[in-house]
PDB file of C-alpha atoms in Angstrom:
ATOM      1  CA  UNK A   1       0.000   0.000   0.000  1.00  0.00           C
ATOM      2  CA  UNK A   2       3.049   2.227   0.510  1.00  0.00           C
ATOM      3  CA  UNK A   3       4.369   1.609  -2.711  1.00  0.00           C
ATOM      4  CA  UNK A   4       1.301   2.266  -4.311  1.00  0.00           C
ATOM      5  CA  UNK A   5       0.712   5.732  -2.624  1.00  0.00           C
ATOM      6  CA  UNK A   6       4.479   6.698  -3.206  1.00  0.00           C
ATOM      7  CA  UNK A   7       4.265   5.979  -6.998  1.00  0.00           C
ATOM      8  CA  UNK A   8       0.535   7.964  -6.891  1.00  0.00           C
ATOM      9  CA  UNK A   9       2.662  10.563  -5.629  1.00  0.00           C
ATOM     10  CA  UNK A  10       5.393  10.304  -8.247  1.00  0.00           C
ATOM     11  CA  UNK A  11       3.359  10.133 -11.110  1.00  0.00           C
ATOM     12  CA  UNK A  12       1.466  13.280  -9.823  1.00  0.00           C
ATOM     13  CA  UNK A  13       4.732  15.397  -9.348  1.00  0.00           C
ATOM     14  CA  UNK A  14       5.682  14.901 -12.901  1.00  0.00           C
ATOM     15  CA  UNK A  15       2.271  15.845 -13.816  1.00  0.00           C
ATOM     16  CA  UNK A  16       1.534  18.362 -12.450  1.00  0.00           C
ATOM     17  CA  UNK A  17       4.993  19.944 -10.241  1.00  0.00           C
ATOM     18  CA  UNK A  18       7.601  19.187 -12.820  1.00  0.00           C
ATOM     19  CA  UNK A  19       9.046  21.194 -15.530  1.00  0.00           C
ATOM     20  CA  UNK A  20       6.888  19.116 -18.276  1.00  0.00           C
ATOM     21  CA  UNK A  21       3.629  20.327 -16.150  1.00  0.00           C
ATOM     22  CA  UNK A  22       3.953  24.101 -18.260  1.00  0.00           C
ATOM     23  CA  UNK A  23       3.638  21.738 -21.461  1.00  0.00           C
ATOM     24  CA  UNK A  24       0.198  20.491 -20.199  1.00  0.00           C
ATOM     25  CA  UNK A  25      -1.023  24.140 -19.126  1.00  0.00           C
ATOM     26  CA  UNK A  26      -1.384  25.129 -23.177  1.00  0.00           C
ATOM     27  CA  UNK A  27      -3.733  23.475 -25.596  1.00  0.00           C
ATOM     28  CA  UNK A  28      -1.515  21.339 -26.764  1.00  0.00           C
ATOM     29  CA  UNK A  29       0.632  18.379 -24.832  1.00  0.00           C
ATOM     30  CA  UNK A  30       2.785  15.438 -25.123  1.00  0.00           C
ATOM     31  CA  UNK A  31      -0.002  12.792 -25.379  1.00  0.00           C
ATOM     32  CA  UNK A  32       2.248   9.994 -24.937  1.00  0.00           C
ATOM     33  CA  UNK A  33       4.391  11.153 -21.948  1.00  0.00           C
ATOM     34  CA  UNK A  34       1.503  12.530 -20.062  1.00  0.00           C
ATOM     35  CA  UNK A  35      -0.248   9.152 -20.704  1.00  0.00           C
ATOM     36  CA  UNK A  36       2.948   6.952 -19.118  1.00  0.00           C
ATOM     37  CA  UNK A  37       2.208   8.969 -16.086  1.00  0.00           C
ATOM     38  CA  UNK A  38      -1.689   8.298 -16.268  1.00  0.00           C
ATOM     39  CA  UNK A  39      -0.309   4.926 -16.281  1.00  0.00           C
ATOM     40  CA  UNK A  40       1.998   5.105 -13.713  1.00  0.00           C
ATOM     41  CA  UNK A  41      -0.687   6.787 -11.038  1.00  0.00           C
ATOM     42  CA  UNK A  42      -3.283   3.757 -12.375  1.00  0.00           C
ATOM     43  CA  UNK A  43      -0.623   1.150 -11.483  1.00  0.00           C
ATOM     44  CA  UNK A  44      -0.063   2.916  -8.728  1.00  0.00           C
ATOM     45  CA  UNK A  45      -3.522   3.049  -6.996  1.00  0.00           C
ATOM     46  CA  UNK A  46      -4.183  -0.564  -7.987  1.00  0.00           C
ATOM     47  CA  UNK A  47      -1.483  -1.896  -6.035  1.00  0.00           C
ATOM     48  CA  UNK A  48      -2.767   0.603  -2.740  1.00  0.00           C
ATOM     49  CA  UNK A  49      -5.991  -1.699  -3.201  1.00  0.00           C
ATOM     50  CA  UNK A  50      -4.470  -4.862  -3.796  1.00  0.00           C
ATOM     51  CA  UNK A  51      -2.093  -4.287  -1.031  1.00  0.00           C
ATOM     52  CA  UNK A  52      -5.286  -3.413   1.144  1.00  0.00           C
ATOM     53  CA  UNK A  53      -6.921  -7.553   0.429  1.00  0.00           C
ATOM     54  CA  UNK A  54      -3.100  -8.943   0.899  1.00  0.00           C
ATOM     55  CA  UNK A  55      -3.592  -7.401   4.414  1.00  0.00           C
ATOM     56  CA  UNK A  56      -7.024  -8.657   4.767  1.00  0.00           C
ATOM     57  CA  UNK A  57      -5.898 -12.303   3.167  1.00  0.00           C
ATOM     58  CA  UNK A  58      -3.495 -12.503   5.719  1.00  0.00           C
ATOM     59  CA  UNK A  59      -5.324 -11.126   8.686  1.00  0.00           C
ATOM     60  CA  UNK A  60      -8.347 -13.902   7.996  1.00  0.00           C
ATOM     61  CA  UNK A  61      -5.290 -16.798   6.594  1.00  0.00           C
ATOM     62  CA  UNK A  62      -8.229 -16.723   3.600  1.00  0.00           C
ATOM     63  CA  UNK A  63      -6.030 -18.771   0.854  1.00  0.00           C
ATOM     64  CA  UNK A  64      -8.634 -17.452  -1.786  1.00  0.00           C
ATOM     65  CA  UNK A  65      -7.830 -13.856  -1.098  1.00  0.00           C
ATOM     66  CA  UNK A  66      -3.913 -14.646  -0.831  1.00  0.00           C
ATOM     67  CA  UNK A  67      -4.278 -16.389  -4.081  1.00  0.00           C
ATOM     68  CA  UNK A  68      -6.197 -13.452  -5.340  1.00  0.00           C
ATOM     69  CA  UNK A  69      -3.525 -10.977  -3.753  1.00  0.00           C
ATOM     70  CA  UNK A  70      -0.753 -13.273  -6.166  1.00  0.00           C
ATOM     71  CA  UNK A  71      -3.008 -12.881  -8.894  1.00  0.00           C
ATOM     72  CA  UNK A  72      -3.183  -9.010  -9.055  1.00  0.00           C
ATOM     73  CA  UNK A  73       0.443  -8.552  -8.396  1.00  0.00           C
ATOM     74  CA  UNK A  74       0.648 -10.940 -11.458  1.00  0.00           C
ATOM     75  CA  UNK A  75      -0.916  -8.840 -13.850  1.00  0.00           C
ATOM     76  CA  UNK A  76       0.675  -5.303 -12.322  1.00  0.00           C
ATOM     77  CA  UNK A  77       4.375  -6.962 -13.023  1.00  0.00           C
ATOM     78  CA  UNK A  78       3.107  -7.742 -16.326  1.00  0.00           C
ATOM     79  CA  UNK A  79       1.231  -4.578 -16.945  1.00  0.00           C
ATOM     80  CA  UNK A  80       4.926  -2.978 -15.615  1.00  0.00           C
ATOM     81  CA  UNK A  81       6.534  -4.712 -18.109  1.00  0.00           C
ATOM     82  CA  UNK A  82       4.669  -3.508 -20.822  1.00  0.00           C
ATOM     83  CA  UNK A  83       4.466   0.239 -20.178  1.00  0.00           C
ATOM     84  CA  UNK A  84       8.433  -0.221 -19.587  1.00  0.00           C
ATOM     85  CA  UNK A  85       8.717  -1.682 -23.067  1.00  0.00           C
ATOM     86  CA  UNK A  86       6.336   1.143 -24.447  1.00  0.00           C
ATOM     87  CA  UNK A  87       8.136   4.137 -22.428  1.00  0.00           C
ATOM     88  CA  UNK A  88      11.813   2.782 -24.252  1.00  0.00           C
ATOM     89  CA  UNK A  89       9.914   2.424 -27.444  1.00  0.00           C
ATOM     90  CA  UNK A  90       7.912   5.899 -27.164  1.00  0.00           C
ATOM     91  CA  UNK A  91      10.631   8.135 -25.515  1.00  0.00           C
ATOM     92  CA  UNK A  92      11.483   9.330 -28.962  1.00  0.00           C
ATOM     93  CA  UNK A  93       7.947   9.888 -29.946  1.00  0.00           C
ATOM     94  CA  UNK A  94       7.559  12.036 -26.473  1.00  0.00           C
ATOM     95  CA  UNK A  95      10.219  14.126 -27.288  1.00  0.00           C
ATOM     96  CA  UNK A  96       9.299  14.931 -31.080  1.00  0.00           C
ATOM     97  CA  UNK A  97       5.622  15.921 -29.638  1.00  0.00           C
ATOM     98  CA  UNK A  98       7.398  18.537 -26.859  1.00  0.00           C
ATOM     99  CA  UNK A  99       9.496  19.997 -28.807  1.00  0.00           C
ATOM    100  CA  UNK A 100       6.954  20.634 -31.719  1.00  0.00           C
ATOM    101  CA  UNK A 101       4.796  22.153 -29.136  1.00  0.00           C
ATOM    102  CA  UNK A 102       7.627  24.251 -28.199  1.00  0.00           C
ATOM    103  CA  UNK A 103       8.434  25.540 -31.997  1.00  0.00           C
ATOM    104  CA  UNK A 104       4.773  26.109 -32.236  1.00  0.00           C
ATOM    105  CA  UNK A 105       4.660  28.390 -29.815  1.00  0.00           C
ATOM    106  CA  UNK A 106       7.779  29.788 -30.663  1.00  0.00           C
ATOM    107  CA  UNK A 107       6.560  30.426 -34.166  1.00  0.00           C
ATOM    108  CA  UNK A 108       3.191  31.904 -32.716  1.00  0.00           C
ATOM    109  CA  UNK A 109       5.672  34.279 -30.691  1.00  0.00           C
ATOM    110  CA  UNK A 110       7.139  35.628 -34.017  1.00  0.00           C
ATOM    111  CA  UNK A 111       3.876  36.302 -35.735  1.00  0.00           C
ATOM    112  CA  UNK A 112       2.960  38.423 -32.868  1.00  0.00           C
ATOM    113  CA  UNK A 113       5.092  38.809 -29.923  1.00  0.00           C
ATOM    114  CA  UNK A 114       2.659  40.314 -27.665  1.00  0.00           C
ATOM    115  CA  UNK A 115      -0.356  39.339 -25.092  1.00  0.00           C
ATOM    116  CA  UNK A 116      -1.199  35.830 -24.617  1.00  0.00           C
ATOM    117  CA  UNK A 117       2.064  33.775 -26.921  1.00  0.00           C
ATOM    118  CA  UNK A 118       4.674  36.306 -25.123  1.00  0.00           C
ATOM    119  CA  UNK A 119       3.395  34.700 -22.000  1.00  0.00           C
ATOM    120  CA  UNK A 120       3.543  31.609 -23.028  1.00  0.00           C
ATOM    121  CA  UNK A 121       6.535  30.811 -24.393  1.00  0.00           C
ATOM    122  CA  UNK A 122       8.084  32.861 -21.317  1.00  0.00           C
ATOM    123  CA  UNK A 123       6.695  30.297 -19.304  1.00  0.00           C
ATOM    124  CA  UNK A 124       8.270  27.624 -21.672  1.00  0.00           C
ATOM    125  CA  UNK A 125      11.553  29.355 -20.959  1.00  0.00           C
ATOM    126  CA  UNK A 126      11.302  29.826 -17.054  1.00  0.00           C
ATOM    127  CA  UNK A 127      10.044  26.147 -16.519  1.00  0.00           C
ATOM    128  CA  UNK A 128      13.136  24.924 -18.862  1.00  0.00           C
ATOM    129  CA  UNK A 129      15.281  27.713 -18.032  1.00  0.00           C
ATOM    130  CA  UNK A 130      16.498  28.499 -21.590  1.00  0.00           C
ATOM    131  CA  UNK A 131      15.980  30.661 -24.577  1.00  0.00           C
ATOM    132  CA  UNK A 132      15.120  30.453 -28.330  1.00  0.00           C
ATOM    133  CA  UNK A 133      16.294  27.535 -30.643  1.00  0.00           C
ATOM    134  CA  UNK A 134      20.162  27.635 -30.511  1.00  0.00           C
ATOM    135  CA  UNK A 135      19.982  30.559 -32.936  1.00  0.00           C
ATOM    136  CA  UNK A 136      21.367  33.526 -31.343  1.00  0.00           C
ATOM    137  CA  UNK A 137      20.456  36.104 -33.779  1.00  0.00           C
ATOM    138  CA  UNK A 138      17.101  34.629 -33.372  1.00  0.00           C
ATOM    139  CA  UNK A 139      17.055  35.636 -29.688  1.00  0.00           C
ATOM    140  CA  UNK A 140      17.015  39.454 -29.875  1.00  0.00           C
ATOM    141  CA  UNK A 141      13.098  40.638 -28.539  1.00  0.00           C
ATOM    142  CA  UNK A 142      12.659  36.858 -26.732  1.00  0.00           C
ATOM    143  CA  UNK A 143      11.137  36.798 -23.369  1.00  0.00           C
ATOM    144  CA  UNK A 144      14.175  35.376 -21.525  1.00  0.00           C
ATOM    145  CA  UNK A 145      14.372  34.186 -18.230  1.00  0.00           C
ATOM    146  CA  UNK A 146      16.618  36.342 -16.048  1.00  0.00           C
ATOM    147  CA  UNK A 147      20.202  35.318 -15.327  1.00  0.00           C
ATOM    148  CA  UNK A 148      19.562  33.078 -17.852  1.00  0.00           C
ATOM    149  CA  UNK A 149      23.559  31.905 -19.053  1.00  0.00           C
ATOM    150  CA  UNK A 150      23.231  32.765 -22.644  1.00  0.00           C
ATOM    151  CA  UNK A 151      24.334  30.715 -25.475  1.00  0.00           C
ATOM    152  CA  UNK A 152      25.216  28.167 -23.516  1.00  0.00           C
ATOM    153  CA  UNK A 153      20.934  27.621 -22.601  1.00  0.00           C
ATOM    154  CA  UNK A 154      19.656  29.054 -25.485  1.00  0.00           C
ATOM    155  CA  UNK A 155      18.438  25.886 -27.169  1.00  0.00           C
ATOM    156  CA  UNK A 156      15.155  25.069 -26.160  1.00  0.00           C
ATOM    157  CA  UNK A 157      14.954  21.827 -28.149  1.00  0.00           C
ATOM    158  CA  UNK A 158      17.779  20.189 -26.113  1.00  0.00           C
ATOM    159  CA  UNK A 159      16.894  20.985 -22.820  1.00  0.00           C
ATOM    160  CA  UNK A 160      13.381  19.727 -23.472  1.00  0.00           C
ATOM    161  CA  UNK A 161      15.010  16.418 -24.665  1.00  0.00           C
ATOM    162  CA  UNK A 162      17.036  16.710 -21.470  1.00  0.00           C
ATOM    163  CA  UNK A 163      14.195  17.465 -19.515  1.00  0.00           C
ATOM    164  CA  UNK A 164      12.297  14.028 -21.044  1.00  0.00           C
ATOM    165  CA  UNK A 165      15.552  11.618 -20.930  1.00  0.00           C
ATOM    166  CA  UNK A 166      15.844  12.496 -17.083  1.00  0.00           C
ATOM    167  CA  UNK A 167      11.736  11.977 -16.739  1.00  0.00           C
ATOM    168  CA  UNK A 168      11.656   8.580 -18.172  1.00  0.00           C
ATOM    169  CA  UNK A 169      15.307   7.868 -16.220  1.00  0.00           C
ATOM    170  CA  UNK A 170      13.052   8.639 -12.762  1.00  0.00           C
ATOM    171  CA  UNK A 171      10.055   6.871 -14.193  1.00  0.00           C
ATOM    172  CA  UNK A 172      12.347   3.841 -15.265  1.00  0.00           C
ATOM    173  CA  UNK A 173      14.357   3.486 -11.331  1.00  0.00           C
ATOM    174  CA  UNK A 174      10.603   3.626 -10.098  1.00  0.00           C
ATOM    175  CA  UNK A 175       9.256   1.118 -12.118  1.00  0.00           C
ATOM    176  CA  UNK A 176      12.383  -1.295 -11.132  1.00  0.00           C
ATOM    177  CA  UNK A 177      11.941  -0.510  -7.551  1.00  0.00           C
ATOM    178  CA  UNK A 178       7.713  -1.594  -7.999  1.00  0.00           C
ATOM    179  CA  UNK A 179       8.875  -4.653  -9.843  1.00  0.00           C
ATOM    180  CA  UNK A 180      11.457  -5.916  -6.900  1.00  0.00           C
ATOM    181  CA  UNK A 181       8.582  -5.282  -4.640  1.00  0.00           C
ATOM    182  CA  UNK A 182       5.809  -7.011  -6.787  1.00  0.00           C
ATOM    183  CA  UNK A 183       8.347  -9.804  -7.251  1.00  0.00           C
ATOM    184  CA  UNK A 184       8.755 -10.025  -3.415  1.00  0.00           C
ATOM    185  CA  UNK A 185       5.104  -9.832  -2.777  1.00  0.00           C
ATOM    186  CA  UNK A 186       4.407 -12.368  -4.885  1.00  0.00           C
ATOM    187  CA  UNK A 187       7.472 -15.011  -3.597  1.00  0.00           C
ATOM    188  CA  UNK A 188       5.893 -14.138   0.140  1.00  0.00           C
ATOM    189  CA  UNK A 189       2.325 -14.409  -0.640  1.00  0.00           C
ATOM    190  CA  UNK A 190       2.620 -18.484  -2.097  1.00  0.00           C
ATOM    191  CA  UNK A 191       4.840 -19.046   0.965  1.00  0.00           C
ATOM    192  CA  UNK A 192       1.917 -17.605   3.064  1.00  0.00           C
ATOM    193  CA  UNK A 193      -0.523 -19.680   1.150  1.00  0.00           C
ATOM    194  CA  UNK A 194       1.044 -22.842   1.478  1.00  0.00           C
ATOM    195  CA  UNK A 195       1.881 -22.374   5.114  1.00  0.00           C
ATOM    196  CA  UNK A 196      -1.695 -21.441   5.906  1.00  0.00           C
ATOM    197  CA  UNK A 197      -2.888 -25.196   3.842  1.00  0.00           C
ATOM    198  CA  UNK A 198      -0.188 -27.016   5.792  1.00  0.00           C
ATOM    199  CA  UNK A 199      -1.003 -26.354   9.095  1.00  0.00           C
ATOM    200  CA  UNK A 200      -5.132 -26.830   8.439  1.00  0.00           C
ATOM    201  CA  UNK A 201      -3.931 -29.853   6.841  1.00  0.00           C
ATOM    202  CA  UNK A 202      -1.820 -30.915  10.022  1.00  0.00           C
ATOM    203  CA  UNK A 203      -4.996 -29.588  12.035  1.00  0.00           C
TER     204      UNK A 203
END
């Protein structure tokens, strides 16, 4: 149950409190990162419930809900599996659909670098603390964060790759840690069950 509320909480800081949360504030996102995390805070809440009838299985020695309890950890471990086979495969994916949100915007900017777009690429820059696209003539007029250390953060496109490599990095020592403890769950739970049949055999 723990587990299950730490990676709840996890998935929900790189929602909503990391850099990648300004991405979701516009009308446009990064579909497939933000749905890893859905994922991630799903996964997450199921094992806080299925870690709720392990306790209950073992409270009441039920073998049925034990068994159950095995079961569910079963499919999360799979389910893990896949979404870490779909994050590797995606991550490119994710970071094509960030940074053509970002040139959008930037491209908006140019058009009409005033009201609404200034603030919103501004808030692309703060959040990623860079400027512009690696284009320093291109910079002149861009709302750039302060101290901002110019050109050596002035490529947008690379930090937001930066930004996604270290995501999925996080997301990928999580999902290792939930597998070692679905593993373990699962080892613990058949011991459990067949020392709960032995001794009502022996009984």
């Amino acid at each position: 149950q723990l587990a299950g509320l730490a990676v709840i909480a996890f998935g929900l800081w790189l929602r909503f409190g990391g850099p990648m949360a300004e991405f979701a504030t516009d009308k446009k996102s990064p579909e497939l990162f933000f749905m890893g995390l859905y994922v991630l805070v799903g996964a997450g809440a199921i094992m806080s419930a299925v870690g709720f009838f392990g306790c209950c299985g073992a409270a009441r020695e039920s073998q049925c809900l034990i068994g159950t309890f095995f079961a569910c950890l079963l499919v999360i471990f799979a389910g893990e599996v896949t979404a870490g086979v779909f994050a590797f495969i995606g991550k490119k994916v994710a970071i094509q659909e960030a940074q053509k949100i970002y040139e959008d915007a930037y491209e908006d900017y140019m058009k009409n670098p005033v009201g609404k777009v200034n603030s919103t690429i501004y808030r692309y820059h703060v959040a990623l603390q860079c400027c512009g696209k690696g284009n320093v003539e291109q910079q002149t007029g861009l709302p750039c964060p302060e101290n901002i250390q110019l050109p050596k953060a002035s490529n947008c496109l690379t930090e937001i790759q930066n930004v996604i490599d270290t995501q999925l990095r996080l997301v990928g020592i999580v999902g290792i840690a939930i597998a070692s403890i679905t593993i373990f769950g699962m080892i613990f739970s058949m011991v459990l069950c067949c020392t709960i049949r032995n001794m009502r055999e022996m009984i």
